[in-house]
mmCIF file with all atom_site columns, C-alpha atoms and ligand atoms in Angstrom:
data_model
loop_
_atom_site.group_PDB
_atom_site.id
_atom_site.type_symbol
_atom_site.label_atom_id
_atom_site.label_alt_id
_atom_site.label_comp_id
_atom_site.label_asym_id
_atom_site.label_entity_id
_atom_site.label_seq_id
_atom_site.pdbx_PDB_ins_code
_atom_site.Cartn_x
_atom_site.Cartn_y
_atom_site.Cartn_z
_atom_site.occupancy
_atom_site.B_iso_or_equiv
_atom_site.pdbx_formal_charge
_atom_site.auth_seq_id
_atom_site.auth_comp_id
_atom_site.auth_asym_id
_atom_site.auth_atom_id
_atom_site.pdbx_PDB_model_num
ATOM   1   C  CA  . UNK A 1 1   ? -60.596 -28.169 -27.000 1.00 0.00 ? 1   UNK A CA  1
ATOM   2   C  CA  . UNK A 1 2   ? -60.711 -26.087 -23.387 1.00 0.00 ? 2   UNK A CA  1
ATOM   3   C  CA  . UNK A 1 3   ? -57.903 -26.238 -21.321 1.00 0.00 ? 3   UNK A CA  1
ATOM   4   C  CA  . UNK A 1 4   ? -57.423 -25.426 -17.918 1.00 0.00 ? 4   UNK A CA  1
ATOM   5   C  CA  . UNK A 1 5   ? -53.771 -24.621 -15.043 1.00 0.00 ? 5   UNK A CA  1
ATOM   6   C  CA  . UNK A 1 6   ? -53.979 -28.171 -13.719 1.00 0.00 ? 6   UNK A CA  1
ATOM   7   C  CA  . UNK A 1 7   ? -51.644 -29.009 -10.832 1.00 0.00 ? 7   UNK A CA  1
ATOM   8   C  CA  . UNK A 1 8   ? -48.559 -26.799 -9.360  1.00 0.00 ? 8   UNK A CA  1
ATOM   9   C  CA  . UNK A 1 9   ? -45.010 -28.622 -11.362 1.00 0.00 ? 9   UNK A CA  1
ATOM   10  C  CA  . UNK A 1 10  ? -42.732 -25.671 -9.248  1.00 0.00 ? 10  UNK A CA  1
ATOM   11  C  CA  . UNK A 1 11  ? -43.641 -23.093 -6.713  1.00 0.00 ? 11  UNK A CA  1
ATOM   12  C  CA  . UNK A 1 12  ? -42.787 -19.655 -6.416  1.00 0.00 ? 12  UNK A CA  1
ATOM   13  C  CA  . UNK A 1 13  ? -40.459 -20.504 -3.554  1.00 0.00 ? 13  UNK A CA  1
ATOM   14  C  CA  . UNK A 1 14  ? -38.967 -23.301 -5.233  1.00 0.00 ? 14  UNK A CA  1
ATOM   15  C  CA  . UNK A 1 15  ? -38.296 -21.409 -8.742  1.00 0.00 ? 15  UNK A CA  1
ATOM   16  C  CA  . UNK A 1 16  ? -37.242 -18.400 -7.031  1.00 0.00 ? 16  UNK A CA  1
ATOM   17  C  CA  . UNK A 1 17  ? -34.173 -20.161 -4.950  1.00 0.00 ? 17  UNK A CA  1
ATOM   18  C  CA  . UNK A 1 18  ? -33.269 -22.173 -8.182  1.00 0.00 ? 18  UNK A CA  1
ATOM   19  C  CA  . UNK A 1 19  ? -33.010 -18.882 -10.118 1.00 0.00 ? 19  UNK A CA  1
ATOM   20  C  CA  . UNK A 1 20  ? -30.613 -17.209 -7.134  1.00 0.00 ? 20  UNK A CA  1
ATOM   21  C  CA  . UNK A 1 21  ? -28.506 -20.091 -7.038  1.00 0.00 ? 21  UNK A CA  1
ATOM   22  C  CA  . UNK A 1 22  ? -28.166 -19.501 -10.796 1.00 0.00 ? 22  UNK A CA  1
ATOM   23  C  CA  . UNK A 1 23  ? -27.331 -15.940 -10.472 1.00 0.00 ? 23  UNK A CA  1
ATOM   24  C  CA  . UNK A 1 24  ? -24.577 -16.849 -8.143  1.00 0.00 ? 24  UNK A CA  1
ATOM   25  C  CA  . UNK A 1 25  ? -22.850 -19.770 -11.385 1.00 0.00 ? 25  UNK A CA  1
ATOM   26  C  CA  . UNK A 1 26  ? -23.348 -16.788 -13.597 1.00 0.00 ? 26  UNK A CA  1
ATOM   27  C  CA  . UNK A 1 27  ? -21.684 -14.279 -10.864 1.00 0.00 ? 27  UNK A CA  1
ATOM   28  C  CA  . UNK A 1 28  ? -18.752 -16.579 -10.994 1.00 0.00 ? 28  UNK A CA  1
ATOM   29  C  CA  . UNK A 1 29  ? -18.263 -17.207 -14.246 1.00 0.00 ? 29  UNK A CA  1
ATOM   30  C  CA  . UNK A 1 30  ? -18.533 -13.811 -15.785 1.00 0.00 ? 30  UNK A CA  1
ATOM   31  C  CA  . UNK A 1 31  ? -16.904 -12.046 -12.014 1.00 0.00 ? 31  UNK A CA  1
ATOM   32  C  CA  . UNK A 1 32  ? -14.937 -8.723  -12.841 1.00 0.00 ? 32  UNK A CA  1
ATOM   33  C  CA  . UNK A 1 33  ? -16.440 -9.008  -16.382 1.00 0.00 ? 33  UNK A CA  1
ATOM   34  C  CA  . UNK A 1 34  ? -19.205 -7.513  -18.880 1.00 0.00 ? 34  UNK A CA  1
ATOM   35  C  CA  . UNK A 1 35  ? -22.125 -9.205  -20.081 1.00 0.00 ? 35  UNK A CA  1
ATOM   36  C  CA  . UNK A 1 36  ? -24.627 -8.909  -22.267 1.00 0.00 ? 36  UNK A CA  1
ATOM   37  C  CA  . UNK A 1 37  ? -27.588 -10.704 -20.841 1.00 0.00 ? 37  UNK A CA  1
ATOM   38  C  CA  . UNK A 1 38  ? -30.596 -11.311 -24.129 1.00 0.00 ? 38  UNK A CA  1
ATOM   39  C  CA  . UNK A 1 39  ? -33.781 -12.355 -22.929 1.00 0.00 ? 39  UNK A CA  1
ATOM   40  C  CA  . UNK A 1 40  ? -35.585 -13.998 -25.728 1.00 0.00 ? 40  UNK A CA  1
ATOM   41  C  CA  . UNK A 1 41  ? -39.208 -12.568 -25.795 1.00 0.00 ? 41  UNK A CA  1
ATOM   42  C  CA  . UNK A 1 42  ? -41.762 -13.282 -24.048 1.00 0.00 ? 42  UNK A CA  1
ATOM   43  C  CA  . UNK A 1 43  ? -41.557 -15.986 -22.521 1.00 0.00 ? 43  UNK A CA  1
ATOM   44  C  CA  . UNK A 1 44  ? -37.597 -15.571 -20.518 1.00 0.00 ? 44  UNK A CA  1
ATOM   45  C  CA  . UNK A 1 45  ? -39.015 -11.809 -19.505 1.00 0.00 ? 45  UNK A CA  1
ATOM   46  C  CA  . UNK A 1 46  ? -39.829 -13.003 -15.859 1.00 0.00 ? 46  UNK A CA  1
ATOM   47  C  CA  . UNK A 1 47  ? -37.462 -15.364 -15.373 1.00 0.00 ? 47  UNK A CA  1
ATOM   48  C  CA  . UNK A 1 48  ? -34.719 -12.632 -16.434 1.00 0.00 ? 48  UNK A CA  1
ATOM   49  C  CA  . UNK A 1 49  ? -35.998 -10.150 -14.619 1.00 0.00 ? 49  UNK A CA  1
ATOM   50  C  CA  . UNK A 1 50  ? -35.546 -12.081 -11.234 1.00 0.00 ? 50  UNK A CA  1
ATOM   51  C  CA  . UNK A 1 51  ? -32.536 -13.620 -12.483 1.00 0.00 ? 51  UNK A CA  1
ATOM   52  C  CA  . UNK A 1 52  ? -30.444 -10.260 -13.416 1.00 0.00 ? 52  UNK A CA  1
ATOM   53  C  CA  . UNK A 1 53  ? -31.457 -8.863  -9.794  1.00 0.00 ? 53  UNK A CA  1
ATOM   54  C  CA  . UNK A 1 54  ? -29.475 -11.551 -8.349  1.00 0.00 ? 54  UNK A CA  1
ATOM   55  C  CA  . UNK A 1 55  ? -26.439 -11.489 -10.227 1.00 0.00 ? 55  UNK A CA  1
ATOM   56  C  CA  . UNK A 1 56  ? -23.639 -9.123  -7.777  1.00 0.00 ? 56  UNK A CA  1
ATOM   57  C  CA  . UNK A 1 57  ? -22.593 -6.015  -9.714  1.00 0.00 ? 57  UNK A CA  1
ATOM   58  C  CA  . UNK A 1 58  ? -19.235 -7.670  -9.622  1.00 0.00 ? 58  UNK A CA  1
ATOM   59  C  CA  . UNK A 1 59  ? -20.552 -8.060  -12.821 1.00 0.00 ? 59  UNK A CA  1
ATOM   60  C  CA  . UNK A 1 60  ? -21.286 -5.581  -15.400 1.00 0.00 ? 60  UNK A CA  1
ATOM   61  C  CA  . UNK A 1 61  ? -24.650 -6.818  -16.952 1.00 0.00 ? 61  UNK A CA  1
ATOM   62  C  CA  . UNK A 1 62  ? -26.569 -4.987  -20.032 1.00 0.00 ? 62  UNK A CA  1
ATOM   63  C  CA  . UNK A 1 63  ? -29.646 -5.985  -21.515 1.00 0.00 ? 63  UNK A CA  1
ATOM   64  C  CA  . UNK A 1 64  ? -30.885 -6.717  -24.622 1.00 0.00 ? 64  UNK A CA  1
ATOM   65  C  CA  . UNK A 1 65  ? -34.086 -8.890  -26.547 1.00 0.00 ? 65  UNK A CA  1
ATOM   66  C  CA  . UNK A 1 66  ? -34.920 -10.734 -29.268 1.00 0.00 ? 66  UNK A CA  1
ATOM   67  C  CA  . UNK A 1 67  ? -38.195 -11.938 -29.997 1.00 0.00 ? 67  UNK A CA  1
ATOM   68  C  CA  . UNK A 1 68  ? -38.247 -15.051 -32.280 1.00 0.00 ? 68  UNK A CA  1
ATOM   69  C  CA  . UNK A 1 69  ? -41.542 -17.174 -33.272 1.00 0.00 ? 69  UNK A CA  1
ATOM   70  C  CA  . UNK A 1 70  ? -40.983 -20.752 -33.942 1.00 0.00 ? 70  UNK A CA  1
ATOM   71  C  CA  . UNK A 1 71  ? -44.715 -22.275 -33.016 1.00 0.00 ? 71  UNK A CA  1
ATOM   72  C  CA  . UNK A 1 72  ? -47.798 -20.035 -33.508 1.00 0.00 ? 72  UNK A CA  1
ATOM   73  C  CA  . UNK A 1 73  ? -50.842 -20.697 -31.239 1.00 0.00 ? 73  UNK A CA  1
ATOM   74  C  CA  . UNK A 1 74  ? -50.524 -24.614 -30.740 1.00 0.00 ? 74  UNK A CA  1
ATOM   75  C  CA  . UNK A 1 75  ? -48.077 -26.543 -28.802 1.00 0.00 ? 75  UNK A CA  1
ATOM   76  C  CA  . UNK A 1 76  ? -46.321 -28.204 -31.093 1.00 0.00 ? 76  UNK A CA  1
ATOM   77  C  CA  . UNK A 1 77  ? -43.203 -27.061 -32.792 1.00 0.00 ? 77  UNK A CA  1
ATOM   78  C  CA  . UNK A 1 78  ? -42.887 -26.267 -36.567 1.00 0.00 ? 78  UNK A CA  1
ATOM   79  C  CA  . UNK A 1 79  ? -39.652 -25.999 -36.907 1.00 0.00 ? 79  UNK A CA  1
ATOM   80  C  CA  . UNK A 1 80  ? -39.492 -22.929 -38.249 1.00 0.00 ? 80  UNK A CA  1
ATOM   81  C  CA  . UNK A 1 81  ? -37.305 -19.906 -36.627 1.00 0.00 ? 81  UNK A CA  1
ATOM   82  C  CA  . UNK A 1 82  ? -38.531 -16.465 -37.955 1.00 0.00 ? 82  UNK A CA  1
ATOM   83  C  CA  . UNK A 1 83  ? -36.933 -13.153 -36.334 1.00 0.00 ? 83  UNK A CA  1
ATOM   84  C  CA  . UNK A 1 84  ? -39.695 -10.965 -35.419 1.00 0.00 ? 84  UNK A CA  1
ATOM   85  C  CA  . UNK A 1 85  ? -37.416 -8.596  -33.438 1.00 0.00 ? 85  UNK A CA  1
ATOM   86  C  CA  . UNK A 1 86  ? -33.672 -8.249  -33.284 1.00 0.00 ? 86  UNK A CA  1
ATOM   87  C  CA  . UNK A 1 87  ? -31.060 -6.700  -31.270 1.00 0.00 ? 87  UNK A CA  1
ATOM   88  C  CA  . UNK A 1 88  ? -30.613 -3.290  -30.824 1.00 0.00 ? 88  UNK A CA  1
ATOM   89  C  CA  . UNK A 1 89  ? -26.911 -3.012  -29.718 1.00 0.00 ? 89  UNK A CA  1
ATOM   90  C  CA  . UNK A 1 90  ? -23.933 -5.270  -31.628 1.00 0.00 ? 90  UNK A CA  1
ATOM   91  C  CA  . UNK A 1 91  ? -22.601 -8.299  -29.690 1.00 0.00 ? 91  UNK A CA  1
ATOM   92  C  CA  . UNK A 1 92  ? -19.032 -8.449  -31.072 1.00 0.00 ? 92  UNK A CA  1
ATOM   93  C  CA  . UNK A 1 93  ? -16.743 -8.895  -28.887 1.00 0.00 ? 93  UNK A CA  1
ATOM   94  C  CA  . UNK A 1 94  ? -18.914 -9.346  -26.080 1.00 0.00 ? 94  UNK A CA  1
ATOM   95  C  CA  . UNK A 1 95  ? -19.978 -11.963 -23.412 1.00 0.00 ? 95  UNK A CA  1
ATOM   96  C  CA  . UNK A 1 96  ? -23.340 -13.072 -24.559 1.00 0.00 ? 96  UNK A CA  1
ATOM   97  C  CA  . UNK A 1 97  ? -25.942 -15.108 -22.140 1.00 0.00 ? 97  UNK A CA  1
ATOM   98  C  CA  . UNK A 1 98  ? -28.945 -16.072 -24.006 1.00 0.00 ? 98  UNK A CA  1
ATOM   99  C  CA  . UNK A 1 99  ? -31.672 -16.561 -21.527 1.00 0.00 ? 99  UNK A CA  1
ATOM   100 C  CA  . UNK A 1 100 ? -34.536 -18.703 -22.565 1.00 0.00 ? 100 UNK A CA  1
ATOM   101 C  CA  . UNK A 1 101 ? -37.905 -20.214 -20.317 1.00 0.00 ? 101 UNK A CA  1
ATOM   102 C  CA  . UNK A 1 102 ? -37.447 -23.539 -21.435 1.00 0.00 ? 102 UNK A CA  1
ATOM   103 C  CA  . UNK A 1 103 ? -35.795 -25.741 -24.276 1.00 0.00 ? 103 UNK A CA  1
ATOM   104 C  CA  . UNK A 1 104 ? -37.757 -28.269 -25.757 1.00 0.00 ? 104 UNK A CA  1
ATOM   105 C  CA  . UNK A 1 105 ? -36.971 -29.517 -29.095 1.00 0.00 ? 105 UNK A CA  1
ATOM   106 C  CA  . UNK A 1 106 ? -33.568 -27.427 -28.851 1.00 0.00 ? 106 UNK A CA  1
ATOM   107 C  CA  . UNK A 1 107 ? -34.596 -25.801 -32.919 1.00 0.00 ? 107 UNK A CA  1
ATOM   108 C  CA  . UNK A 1 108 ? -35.112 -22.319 -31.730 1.00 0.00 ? 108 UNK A CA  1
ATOM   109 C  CA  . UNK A 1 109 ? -31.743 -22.229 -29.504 1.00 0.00 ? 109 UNK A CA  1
ATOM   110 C  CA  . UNK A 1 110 ? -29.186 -24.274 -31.666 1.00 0.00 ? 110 UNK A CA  1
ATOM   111 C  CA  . UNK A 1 111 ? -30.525 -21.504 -34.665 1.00 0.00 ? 111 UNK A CA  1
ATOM   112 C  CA  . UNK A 1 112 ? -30.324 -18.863 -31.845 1.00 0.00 ? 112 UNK A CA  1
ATOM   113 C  CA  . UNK A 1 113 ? -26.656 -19.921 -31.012 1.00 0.00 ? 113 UNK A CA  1
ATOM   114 C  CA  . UNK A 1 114 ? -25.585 -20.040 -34.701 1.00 0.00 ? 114 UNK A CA  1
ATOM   115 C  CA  . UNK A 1 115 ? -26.711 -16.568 -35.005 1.00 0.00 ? 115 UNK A CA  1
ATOM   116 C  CA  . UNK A 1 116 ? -24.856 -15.100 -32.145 1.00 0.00 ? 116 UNK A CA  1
ATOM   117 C  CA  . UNK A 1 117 ? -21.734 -16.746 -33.207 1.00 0.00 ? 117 UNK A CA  1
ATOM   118 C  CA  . UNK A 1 118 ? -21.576 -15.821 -36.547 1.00 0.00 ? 118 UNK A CA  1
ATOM   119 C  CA  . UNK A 1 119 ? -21.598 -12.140 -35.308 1.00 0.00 ? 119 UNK A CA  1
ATOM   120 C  CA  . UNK A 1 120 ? -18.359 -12.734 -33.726 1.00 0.00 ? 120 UNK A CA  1
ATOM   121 C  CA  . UNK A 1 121 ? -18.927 -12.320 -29.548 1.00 0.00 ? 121 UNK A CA  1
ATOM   122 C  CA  . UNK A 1 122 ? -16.469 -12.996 -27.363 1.00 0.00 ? 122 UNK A CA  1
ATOM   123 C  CA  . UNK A 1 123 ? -18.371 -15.886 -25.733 1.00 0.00 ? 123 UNK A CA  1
ATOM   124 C  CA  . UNK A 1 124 ? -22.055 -17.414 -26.164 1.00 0.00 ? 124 UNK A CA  1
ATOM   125 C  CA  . UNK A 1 125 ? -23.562 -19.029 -23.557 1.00 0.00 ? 125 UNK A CA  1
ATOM   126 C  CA  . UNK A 1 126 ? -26.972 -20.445 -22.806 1.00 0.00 ? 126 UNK A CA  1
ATOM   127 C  CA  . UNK A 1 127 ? -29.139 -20.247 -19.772 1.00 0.00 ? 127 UNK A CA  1
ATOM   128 C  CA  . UNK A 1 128 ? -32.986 -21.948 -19.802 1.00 0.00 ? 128 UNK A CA  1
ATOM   129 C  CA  . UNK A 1 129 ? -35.054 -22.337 -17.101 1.00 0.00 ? 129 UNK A CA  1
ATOM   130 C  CA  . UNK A 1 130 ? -36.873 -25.280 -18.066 1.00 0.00 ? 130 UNK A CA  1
ATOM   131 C  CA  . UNK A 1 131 ? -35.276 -28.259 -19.870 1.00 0.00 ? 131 UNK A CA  1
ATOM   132 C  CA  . UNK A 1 132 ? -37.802 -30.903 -21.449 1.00 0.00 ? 132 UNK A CA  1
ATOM   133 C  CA  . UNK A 1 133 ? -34.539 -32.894 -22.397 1.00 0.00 ? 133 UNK A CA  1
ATOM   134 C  CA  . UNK A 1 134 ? -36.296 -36.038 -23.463 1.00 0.00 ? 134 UNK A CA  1
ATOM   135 C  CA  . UNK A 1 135 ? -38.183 -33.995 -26.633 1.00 0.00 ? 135 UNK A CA  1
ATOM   136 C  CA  . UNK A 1 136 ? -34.529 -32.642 -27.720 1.00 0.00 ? 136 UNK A CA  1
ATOM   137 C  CA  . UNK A 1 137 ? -34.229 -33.032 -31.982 1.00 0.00 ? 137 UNK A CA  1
ATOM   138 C  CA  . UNK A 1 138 ? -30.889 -30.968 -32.160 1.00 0.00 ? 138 UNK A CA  1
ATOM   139 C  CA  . UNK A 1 139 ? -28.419 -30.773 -29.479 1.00 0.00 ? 139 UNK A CA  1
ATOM   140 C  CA  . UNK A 1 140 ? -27.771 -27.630 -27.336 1.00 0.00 ? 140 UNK A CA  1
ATOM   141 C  CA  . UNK A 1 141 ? -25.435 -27.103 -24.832 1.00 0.00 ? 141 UNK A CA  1
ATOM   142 C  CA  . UNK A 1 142 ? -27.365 -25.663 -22.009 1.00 0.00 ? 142 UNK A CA  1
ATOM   143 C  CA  . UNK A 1 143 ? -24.256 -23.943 -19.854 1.00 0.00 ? 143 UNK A CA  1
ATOM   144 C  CA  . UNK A 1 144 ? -26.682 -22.490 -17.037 1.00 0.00 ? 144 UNK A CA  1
ATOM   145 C  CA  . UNK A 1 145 ? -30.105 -25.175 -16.027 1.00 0.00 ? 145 UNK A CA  1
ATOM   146 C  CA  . UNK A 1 146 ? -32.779 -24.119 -13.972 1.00 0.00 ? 146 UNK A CA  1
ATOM   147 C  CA  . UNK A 1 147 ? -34.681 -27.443 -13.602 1.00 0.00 ? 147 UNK A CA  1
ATOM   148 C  CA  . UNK A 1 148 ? -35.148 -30.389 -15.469 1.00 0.00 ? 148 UNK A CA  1
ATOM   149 C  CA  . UNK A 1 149 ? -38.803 -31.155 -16.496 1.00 0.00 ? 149 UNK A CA  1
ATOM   150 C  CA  . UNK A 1 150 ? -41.107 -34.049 -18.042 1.00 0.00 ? 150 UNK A CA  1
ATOM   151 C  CA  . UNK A 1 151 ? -42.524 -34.182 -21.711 1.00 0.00 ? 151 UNK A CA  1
ATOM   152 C  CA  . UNK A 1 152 ? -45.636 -31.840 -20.526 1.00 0.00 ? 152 UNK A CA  1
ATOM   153 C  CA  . UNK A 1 153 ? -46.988 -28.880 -21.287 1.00 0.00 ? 153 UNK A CA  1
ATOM   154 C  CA  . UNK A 1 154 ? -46.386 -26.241 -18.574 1.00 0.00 ? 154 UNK A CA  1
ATOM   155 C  CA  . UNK A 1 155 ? -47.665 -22.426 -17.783 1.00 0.00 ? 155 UNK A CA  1
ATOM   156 C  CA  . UNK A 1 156 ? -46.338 -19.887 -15.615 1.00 0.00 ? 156 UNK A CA  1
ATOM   157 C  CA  . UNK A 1 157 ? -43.908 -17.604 -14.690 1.00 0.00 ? 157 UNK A CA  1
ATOM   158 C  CA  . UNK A 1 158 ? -43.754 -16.187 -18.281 1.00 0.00 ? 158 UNK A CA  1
ATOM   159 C  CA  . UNK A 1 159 ? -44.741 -19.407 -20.142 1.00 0.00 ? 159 UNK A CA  1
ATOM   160 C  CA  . UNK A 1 160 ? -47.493 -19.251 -21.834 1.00 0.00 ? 160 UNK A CA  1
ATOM   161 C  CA  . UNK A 1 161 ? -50.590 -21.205 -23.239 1.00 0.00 ? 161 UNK A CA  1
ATOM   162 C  CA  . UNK A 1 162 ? -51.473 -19.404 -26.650 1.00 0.00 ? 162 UNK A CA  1
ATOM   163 C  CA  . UNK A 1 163 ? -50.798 -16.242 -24.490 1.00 0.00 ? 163 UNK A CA  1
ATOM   164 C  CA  . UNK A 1 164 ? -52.426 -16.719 -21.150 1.00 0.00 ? 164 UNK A CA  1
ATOM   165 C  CA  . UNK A 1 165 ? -51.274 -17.722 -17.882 1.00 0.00 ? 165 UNK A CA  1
ATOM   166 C  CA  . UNK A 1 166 ? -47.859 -15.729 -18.303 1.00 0.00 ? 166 UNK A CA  1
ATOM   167 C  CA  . UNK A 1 167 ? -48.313 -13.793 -14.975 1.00 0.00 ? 167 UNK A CA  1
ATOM   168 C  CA  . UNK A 1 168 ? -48.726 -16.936 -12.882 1.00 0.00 ? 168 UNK A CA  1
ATOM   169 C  CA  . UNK A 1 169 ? -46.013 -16.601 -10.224 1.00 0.00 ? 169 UNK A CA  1
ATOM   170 C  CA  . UNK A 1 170 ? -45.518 -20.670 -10.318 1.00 0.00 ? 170 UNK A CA  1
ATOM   171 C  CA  . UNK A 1 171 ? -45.615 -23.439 -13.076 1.00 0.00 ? 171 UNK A CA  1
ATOM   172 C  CA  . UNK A 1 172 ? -48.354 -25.388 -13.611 1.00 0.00 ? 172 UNK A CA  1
ATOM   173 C  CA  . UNK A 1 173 ? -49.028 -28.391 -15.631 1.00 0.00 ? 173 UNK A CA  1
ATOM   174 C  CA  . UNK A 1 174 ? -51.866 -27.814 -18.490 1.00 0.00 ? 174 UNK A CA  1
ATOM   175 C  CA  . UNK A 1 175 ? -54.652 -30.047 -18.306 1.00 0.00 ? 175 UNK A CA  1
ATOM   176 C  CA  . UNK A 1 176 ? -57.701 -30.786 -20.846 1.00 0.00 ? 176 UNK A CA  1
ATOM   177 C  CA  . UNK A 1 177 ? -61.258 -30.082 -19.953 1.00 0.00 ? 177 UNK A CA  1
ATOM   178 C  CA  . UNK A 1 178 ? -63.299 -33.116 -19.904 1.00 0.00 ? 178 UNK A CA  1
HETATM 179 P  P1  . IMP B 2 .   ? -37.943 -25.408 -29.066 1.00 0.00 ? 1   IMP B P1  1
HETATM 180 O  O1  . IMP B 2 .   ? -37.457 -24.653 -30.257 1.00 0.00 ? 1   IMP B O1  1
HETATM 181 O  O2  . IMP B 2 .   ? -38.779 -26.590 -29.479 1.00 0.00 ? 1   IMP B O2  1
HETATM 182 O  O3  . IMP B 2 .   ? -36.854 -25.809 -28.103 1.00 0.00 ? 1   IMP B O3  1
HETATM 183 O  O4  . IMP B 2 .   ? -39.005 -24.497 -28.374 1.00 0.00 ? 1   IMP B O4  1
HETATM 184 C  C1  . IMP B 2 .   ? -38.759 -23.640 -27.329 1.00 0.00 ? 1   IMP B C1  1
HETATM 185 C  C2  . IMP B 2 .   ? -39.969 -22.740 -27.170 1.00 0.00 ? 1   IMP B C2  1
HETATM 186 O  O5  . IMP B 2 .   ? -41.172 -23.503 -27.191 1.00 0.00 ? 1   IMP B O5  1
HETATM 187 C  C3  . IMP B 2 .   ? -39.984 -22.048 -25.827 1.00 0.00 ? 1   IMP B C3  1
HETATM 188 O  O6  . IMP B 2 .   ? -39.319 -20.819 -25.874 1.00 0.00 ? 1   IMP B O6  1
HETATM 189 C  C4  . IMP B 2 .   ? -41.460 -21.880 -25.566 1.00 0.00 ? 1   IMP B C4  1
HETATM 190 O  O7  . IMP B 2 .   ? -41.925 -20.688 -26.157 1.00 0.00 ? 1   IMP B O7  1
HETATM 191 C  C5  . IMP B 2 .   ? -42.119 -23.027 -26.268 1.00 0.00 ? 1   IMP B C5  1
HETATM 192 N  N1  . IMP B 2 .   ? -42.457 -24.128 -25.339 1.00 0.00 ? 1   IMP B N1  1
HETATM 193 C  C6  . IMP B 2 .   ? -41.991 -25.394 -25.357 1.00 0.00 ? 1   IMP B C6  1
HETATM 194 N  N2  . IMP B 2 .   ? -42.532 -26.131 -24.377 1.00 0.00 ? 1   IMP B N2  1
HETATM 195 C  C7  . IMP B 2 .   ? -43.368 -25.312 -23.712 1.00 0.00 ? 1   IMP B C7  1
HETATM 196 C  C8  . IMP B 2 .   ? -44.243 -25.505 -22.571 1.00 0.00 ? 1   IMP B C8  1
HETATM 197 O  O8  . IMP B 2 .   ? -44.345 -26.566 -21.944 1.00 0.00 ? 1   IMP B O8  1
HETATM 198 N  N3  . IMP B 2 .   ? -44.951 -24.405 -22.193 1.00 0.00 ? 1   IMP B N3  1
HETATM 199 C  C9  . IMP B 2 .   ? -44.874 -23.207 -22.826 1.00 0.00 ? 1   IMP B C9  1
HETATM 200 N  N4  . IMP B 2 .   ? -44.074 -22.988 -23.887 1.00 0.00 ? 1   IMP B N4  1
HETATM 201 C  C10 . IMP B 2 .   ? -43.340 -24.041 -24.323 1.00 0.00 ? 1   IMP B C10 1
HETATM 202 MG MG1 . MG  B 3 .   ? -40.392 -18.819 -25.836 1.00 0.00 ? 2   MG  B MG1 1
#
């Protein structure tokens, strides 16, 4: 099966005011405070990148990744939540903000969360860019929402399809070559 970017879900210009407006609910929640921001790899890279560069240096923001693979080259889920990459600095005791593209099923952030508390921070939040709430199988509590989307398959702006279409600066729907 070929697939091909099939119309535009959000523009650049739409995604990128979403993601200040964000920056400014994180700058007040975590204000005067340090926080570990952990961009879950690949897919949040973009979005974090923009995101962190809008948060005021009231706050005190270090980085950090963790790459995870949960689905392989299709797009479906397996259910399955393998570390492929961890962190690199300790989270005890710290403010954690897991940033994640988009939440689908909810399996790879509910095991994501789990793991974060059970190394003792001093809080865990979550922040997605994308919420397909509608496919949801576990909860998660998503504390910071970009926007909320339909059951489709999107690219763009660090999404990917089997790997492509990552550096596409807005999201498009997938659609199937006839
Ligand atoms: P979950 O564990 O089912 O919530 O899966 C979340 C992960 O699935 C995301 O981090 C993405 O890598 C991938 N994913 C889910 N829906 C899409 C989509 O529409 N486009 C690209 N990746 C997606
Ligand atoms: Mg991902």
């Amino acid at each position: 099966m070929n697939y091909r970017i099939g119309e535009v879900l959000l523009t650049e210009e739409k995604i990128s005011r979403r993601v200040r407006e964000m920056a400014l609910e994180i700058a007040e929640t975590y204000k005067g405070q340090d926080l570990m921001v952990i961009g879950i790899l690949k897919g949040a890279v973009i979005f974090m990148s923009d995101l962190v560069r809008s948060v005021s240096p009231d706050v005190r923001i270090s980085m950090d990744f963790m790459a995870v693979s949960s689905y392989g080259d299709s797009t479906k889920t397996s259910g399955i939540v393998r570390i492929v990459k961890d962190l690199d600095c300790s989270v005890k005791d710290k403010n954690v903000l897991i940033v994640e593209d988009i939440v689908d099923t909810g399996l790879t952030l509910s095991y994501l969360v789990k793991l974060m508390q059970e190394r003792e921070p001093k809080s865990v939040r979550v922040c997605a860019l994308l919420d397909k709430e509608e496919r949801r199988q576990v909860p998660v509590k998503v504390d910071f929402r970009g926007f909320s989307i339909p059951d489709r398959f999107v690219v763009g702006y660090g999404l990917d399809y089997s790997g492509q279409w990552r550096n596409l600066p807005s999201i498009y729907l997938v659609e199937q070559e006839n």
